[in-house]
Coordinates of N, CA, C and O in Angstrom, one line a residue:
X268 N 102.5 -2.9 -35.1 CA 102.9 -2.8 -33.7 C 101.6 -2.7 -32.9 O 100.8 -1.9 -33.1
X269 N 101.4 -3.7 -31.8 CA 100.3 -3.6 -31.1 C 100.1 -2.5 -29.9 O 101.1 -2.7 -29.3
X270 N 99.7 -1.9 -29.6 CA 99.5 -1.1 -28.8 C 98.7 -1.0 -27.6 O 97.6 -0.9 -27.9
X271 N 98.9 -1.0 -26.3 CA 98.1 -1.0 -25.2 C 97.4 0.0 -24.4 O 98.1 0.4 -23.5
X272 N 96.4 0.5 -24.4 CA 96.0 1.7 -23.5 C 95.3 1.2 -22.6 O 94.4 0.3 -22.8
X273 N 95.8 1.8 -21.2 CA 95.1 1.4 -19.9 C 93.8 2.5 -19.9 O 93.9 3.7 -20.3
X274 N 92.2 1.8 -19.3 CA 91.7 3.0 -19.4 C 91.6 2.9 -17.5 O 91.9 2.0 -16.7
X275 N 91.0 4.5 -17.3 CA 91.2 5.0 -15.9 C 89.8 5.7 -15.8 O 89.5 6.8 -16.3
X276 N 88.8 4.6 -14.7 CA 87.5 5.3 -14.5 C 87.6 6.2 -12.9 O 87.9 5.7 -11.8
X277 N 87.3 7.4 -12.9 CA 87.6 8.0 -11.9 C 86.3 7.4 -10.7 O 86.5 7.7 -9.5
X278 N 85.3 6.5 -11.0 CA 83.7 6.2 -10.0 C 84.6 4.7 -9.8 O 84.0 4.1 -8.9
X279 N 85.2 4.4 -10.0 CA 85.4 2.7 -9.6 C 86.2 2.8 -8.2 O 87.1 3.6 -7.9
X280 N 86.0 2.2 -7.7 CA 85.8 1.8 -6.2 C 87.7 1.6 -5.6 O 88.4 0.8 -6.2
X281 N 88.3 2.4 -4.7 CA 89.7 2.1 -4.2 C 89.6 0.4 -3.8 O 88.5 0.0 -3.5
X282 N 90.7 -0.5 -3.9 CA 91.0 -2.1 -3.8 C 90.6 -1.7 -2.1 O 89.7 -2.4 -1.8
X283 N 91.2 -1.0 -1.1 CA 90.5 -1.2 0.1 C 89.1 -0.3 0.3 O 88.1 -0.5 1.0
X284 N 89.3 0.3 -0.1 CA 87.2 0.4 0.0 C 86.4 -0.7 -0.2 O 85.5 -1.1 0.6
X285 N 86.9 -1.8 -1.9 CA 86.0 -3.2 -1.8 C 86.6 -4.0 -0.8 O 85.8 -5.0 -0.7
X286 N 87.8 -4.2 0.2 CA 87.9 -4.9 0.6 C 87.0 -5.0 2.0 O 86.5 -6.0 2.5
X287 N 87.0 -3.6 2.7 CA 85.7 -3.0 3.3 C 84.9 -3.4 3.4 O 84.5 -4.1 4.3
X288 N 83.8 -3.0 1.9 CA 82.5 -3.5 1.4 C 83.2 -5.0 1.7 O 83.2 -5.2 2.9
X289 N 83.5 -5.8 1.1 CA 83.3 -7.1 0.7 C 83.2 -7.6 2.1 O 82.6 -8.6 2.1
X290 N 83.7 -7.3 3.1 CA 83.2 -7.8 4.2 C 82.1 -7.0 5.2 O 82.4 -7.3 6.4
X291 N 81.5 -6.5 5.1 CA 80.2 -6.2 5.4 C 79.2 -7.0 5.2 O 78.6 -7.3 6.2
X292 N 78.8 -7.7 3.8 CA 77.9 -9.0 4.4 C 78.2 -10.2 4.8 O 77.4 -10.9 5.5
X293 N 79.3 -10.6 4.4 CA 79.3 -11.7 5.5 C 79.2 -11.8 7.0 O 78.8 -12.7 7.7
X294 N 79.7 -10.4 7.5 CA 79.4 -10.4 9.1 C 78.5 -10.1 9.2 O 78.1 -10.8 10.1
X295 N 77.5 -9.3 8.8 CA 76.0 -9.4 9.2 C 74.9 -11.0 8.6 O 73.9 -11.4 9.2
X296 N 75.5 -11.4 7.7 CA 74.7 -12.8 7.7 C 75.2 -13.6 8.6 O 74.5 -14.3 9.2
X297 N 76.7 -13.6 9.0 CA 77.3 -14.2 10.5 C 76.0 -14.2 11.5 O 75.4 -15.2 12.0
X298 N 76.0 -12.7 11.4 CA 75.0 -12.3 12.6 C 73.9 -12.4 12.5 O 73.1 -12.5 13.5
X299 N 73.6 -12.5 11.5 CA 71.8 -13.2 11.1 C 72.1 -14.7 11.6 O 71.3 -15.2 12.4
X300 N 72.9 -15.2 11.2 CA 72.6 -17.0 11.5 C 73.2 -17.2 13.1 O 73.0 -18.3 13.7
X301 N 73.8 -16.3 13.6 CA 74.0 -16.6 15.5 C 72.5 -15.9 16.2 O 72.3 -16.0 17.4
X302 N 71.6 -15.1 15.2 CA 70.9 -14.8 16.1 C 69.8 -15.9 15.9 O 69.3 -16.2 16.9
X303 N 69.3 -16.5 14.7 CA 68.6 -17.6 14.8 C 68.9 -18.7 15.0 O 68.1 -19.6 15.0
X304 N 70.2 -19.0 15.2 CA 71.0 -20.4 16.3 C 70.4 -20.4 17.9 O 69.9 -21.3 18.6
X305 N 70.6 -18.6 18.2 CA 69.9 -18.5 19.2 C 68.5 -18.5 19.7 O 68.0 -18.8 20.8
X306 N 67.9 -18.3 18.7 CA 66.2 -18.3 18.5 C 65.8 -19.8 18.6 O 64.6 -20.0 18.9
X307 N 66.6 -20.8 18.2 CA 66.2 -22.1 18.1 C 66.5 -23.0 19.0 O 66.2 -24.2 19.0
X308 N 67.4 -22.1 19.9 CA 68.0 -23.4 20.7 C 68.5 -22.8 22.1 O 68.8 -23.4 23.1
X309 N 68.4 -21.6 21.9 CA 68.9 -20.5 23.6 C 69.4 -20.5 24.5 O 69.1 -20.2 25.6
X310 N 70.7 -20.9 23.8 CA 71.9 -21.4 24.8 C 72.4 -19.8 24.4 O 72.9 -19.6 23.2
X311 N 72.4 -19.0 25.3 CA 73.0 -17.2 25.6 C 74.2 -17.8 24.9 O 73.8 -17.7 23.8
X312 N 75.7 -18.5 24.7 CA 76.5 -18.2 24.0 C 76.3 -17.7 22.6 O 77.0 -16.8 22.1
X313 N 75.4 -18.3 21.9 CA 74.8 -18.1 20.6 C 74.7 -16.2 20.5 O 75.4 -15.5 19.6
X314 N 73.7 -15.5 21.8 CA 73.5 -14.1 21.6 C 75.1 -13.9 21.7 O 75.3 -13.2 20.7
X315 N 76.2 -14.0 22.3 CA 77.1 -13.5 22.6 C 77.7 -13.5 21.1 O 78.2 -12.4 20.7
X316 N 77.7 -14.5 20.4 CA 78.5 -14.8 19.4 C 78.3 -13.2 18.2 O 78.9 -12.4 17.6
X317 N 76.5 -13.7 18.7 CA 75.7 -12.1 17.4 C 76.7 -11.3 17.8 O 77.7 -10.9 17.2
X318 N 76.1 -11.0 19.2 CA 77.1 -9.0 19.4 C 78.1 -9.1 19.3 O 78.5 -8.0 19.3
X319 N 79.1 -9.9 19.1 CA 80.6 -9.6 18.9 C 80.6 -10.0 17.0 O 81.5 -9.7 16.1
X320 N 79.4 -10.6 16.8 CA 79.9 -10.3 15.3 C 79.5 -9.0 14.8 O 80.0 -8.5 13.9
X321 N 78.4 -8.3 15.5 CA 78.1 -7.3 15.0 C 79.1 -6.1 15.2 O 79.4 -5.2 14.5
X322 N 79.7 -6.4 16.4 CA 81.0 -5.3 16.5 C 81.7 -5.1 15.3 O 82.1 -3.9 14.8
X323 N 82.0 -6.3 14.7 CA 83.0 -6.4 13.4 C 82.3 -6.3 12.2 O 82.8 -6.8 11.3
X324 N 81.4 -5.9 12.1 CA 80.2 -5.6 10.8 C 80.4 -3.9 11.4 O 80.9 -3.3 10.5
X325 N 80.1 -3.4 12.1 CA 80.4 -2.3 12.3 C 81.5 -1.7 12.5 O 81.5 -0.4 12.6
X326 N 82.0 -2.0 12.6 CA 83.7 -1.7 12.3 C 84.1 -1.8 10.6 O 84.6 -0.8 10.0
X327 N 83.8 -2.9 10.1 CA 83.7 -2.7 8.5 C 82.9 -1.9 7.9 O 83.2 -1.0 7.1
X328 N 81.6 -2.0 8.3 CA 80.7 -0.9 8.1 C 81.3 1.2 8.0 O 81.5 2.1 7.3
X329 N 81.5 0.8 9.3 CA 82.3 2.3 9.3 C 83.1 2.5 8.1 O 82.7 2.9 7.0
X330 N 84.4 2.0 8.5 CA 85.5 1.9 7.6 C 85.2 2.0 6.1 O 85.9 2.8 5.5
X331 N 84.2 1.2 5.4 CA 83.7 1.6 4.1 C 82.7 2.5 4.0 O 82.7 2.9 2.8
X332 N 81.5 3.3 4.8 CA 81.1 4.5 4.8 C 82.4 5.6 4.7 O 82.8 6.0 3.6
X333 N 82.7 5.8 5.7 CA 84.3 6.4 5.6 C 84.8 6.7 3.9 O 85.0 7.8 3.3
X334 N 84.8 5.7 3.5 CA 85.5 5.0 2.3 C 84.6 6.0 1.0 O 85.0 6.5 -0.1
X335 N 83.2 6.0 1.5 CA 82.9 6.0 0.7 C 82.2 7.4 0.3 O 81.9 7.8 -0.9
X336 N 82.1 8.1 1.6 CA 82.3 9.5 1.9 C 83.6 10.5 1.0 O 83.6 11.5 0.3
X337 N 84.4 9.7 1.5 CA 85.8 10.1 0.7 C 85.6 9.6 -0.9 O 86.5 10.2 -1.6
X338 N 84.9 8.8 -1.5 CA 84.9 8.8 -3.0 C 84.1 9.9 -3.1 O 84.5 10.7 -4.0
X339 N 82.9 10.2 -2.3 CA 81.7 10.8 -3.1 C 83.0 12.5 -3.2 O 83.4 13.1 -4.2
X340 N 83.3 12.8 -1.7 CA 84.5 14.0 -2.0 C 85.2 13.9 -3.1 O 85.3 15.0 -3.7
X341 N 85.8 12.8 -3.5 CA 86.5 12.9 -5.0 C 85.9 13.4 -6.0 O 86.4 14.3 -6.7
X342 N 84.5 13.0 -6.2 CA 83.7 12.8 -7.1 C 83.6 12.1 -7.5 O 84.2 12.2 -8.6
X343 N 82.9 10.7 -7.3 CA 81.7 9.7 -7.0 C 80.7 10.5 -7.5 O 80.7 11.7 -7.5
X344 N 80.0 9.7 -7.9 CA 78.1 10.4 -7.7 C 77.2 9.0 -7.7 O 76.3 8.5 -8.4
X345 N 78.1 8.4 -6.1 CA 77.3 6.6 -6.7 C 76.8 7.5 -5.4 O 77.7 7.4 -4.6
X346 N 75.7 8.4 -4.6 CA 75.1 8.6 -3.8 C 74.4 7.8 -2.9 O 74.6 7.7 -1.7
X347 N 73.1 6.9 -3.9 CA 72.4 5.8 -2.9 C 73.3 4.7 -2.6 O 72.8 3.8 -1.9
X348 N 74.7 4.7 -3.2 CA 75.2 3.4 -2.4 C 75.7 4.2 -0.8 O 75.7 3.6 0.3
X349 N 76.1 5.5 -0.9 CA 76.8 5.5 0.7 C 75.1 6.2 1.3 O 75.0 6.5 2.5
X350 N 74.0 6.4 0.4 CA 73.1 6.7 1.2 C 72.6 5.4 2.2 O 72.3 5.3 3.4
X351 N 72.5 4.5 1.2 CA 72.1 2.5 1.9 C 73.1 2.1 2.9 O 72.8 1.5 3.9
X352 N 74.5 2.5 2.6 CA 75.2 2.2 3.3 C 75.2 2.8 5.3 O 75.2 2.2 6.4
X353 N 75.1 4.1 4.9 CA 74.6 5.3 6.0 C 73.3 4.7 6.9 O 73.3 4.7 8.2
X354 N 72.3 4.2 6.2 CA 70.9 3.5 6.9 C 71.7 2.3 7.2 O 71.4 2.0 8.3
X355 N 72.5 1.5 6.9 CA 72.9 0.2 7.5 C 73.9 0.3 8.6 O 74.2 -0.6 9.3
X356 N 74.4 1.6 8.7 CA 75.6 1.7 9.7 C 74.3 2.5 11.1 O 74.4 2.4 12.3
X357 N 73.6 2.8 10.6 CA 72.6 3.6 11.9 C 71.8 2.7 12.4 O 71.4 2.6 13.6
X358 N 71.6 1.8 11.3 CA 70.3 0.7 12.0 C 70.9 -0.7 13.0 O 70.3 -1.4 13.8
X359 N 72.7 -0.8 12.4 CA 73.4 -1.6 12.8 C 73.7 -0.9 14.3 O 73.6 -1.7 15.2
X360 N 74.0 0.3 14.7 CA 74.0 1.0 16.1 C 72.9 0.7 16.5 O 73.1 0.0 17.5
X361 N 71.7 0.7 16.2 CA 70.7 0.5 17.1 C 70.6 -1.2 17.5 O 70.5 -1.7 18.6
X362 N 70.6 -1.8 16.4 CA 70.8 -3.5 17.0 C 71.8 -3.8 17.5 O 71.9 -5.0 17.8
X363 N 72.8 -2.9 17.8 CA 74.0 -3.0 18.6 C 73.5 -2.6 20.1 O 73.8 -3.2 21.1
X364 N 72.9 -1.6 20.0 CA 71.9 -1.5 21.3 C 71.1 -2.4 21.9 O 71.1 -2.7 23.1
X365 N 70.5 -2.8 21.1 CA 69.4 -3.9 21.0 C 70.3 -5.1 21.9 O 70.0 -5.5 23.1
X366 N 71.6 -5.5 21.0 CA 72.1 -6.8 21.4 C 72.8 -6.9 22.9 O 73.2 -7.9 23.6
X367 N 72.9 -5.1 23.2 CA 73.6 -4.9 24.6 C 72.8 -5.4 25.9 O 73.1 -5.4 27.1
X368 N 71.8 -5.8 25.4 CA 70.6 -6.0 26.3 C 70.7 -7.6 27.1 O 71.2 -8.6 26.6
X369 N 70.2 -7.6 28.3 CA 70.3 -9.3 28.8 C 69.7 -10.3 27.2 O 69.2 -9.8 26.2
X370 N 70.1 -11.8 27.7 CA 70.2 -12.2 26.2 C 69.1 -13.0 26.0 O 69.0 -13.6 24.9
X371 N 68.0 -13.2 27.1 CA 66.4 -13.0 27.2 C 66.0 -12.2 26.2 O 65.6 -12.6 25.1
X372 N 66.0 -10.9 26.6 CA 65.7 -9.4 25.9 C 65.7 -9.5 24.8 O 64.6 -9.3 24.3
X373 N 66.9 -9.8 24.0 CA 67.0 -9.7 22.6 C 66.3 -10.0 21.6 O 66.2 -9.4 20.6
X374 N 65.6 -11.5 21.9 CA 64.9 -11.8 21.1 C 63.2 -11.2 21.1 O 62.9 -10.8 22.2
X375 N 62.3 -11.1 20.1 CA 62.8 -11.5 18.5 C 63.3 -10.5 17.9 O 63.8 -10.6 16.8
X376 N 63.2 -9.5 18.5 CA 63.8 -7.9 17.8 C 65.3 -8.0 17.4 O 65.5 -7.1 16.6
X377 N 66.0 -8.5 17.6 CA 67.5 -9.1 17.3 C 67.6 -9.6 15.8 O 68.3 -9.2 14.8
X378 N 66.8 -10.6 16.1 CA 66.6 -11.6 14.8 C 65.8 -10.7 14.1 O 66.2 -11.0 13.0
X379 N 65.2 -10.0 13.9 CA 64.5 -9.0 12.9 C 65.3 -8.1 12.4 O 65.4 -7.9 11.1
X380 N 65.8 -7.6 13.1 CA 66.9 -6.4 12.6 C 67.8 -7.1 11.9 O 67.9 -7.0 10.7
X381 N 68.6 -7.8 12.5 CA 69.4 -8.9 11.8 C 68.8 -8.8 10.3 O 69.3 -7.9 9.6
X382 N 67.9 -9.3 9.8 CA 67.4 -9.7 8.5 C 67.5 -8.7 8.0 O 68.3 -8.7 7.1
X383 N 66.6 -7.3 8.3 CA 66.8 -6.3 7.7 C 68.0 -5.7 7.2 O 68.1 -5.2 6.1
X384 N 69.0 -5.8 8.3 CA 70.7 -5.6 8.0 C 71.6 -6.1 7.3 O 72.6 -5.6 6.7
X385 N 70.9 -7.9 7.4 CA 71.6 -8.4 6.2 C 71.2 -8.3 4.9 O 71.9 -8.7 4.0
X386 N 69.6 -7.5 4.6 CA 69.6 -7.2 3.0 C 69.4 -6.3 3.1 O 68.4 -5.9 2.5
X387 N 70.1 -5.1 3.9 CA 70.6 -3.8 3.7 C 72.0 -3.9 3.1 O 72.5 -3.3 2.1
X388 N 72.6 -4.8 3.9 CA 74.0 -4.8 3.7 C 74.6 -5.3 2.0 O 75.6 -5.1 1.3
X389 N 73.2 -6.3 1.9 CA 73.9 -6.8 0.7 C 73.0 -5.9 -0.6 O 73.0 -6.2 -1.8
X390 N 72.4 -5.0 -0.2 CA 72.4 -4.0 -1.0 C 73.2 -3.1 -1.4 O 73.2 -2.6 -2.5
X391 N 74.0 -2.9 -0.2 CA 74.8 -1.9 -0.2 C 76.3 -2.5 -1.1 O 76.9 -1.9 -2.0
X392 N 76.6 -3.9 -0.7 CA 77.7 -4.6 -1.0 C 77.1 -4.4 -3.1 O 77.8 -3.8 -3.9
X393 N 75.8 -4.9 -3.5 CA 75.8 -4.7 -4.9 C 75.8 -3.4 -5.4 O 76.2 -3.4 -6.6
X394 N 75.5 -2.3 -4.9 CA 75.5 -1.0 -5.5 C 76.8 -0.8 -5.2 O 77.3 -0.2 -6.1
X395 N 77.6 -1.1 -4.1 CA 79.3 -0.2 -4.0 C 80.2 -1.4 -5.4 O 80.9 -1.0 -6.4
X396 N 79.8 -2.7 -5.1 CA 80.5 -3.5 -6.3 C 80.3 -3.5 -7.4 O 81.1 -4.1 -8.2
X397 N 79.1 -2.7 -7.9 CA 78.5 -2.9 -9.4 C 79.6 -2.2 -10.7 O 79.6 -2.8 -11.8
X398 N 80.2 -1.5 -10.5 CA 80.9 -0.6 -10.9 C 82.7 -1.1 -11.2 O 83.7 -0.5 -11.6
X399 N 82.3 -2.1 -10.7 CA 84.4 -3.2 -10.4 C 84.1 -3.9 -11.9 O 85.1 -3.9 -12.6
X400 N 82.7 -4.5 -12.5 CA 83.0 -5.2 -14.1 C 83.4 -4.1 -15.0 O 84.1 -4.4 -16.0
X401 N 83.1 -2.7 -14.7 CA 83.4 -1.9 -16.4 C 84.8 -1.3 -15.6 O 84.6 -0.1 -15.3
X402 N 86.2 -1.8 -15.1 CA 86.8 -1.2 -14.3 C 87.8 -0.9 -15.2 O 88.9 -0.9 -14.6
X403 N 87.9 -0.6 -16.8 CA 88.8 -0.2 -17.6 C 90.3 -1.7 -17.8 O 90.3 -2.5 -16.8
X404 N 91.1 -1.9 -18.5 CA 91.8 -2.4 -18.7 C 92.7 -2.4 -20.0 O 92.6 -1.4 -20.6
X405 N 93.7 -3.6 -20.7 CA 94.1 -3.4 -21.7 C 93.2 -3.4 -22.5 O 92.2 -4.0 -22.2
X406 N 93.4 -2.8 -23.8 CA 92.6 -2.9 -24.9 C 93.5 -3.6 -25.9 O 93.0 -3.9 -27.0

């Protein structure tokens, strides 16, 4: 008789926490590639496009900090992922600042942060996902 046991890792990630994480870098590379659409060609819709993408990187951002706050309460001890994550959500307010600015202003400091944010972000995205291959299953 074959037998099945489910296993159950208490550090693996809630299905909407990765769904969270998993959109966190694409809107900040969004936002990386409208701010150098804008850098190359400076038609202000371009800057507009960045700050409203960054709204929604920060909004996911939150939402999986959040997320991830509440694992470490469970007990998590994946720390430097919501520590990385924490520096991407502070640095992302400030280029949200940055982007509030006439859309002159923004550049090149826009487009810099941008880069940094987007391989913050996808740092953050591999340390919160690393942990989904050993996620237990049938044996």
């Amino acid at each position: 008789m074959a037998s099945t046991v489910v296993v159950t890792r208490p550090w693996v990630i809630h299905p909407l926490h990765a769904a969270f994480l998993g959109g966190v870098f694409p809107f900040y590379l969004a936002t990386l590639l409208a701010d150098y659409a804008y850098w190359t060609t400076y038609q202000i819709q371009w800057a507009n496009f960045a700050a409203w993408l960054l709204v929604g990187a920060m909004v996911l951002t939150t939402l999986a900090l959040l997320s991830g706050i509440v694992g470490l309460v469970r007990g998590s001890r994946r720390f430097a992922y919501v520590i990385v994550l924490a520096i991407t959500w502070v640095l992302g307010f400030v280029n949200s600042l940055h982007h509030a600015r006439d859309a002159w202003a923004v550049m090149p400091g826009g487009l810099v942060m941008s880069v940094i944010l987007t391989l913050l972000a996808l740092v953050a995205t591999v340390l919160g996902l690393c942990c989904l291959r050993n996620a237990g299953g049938v044996r």
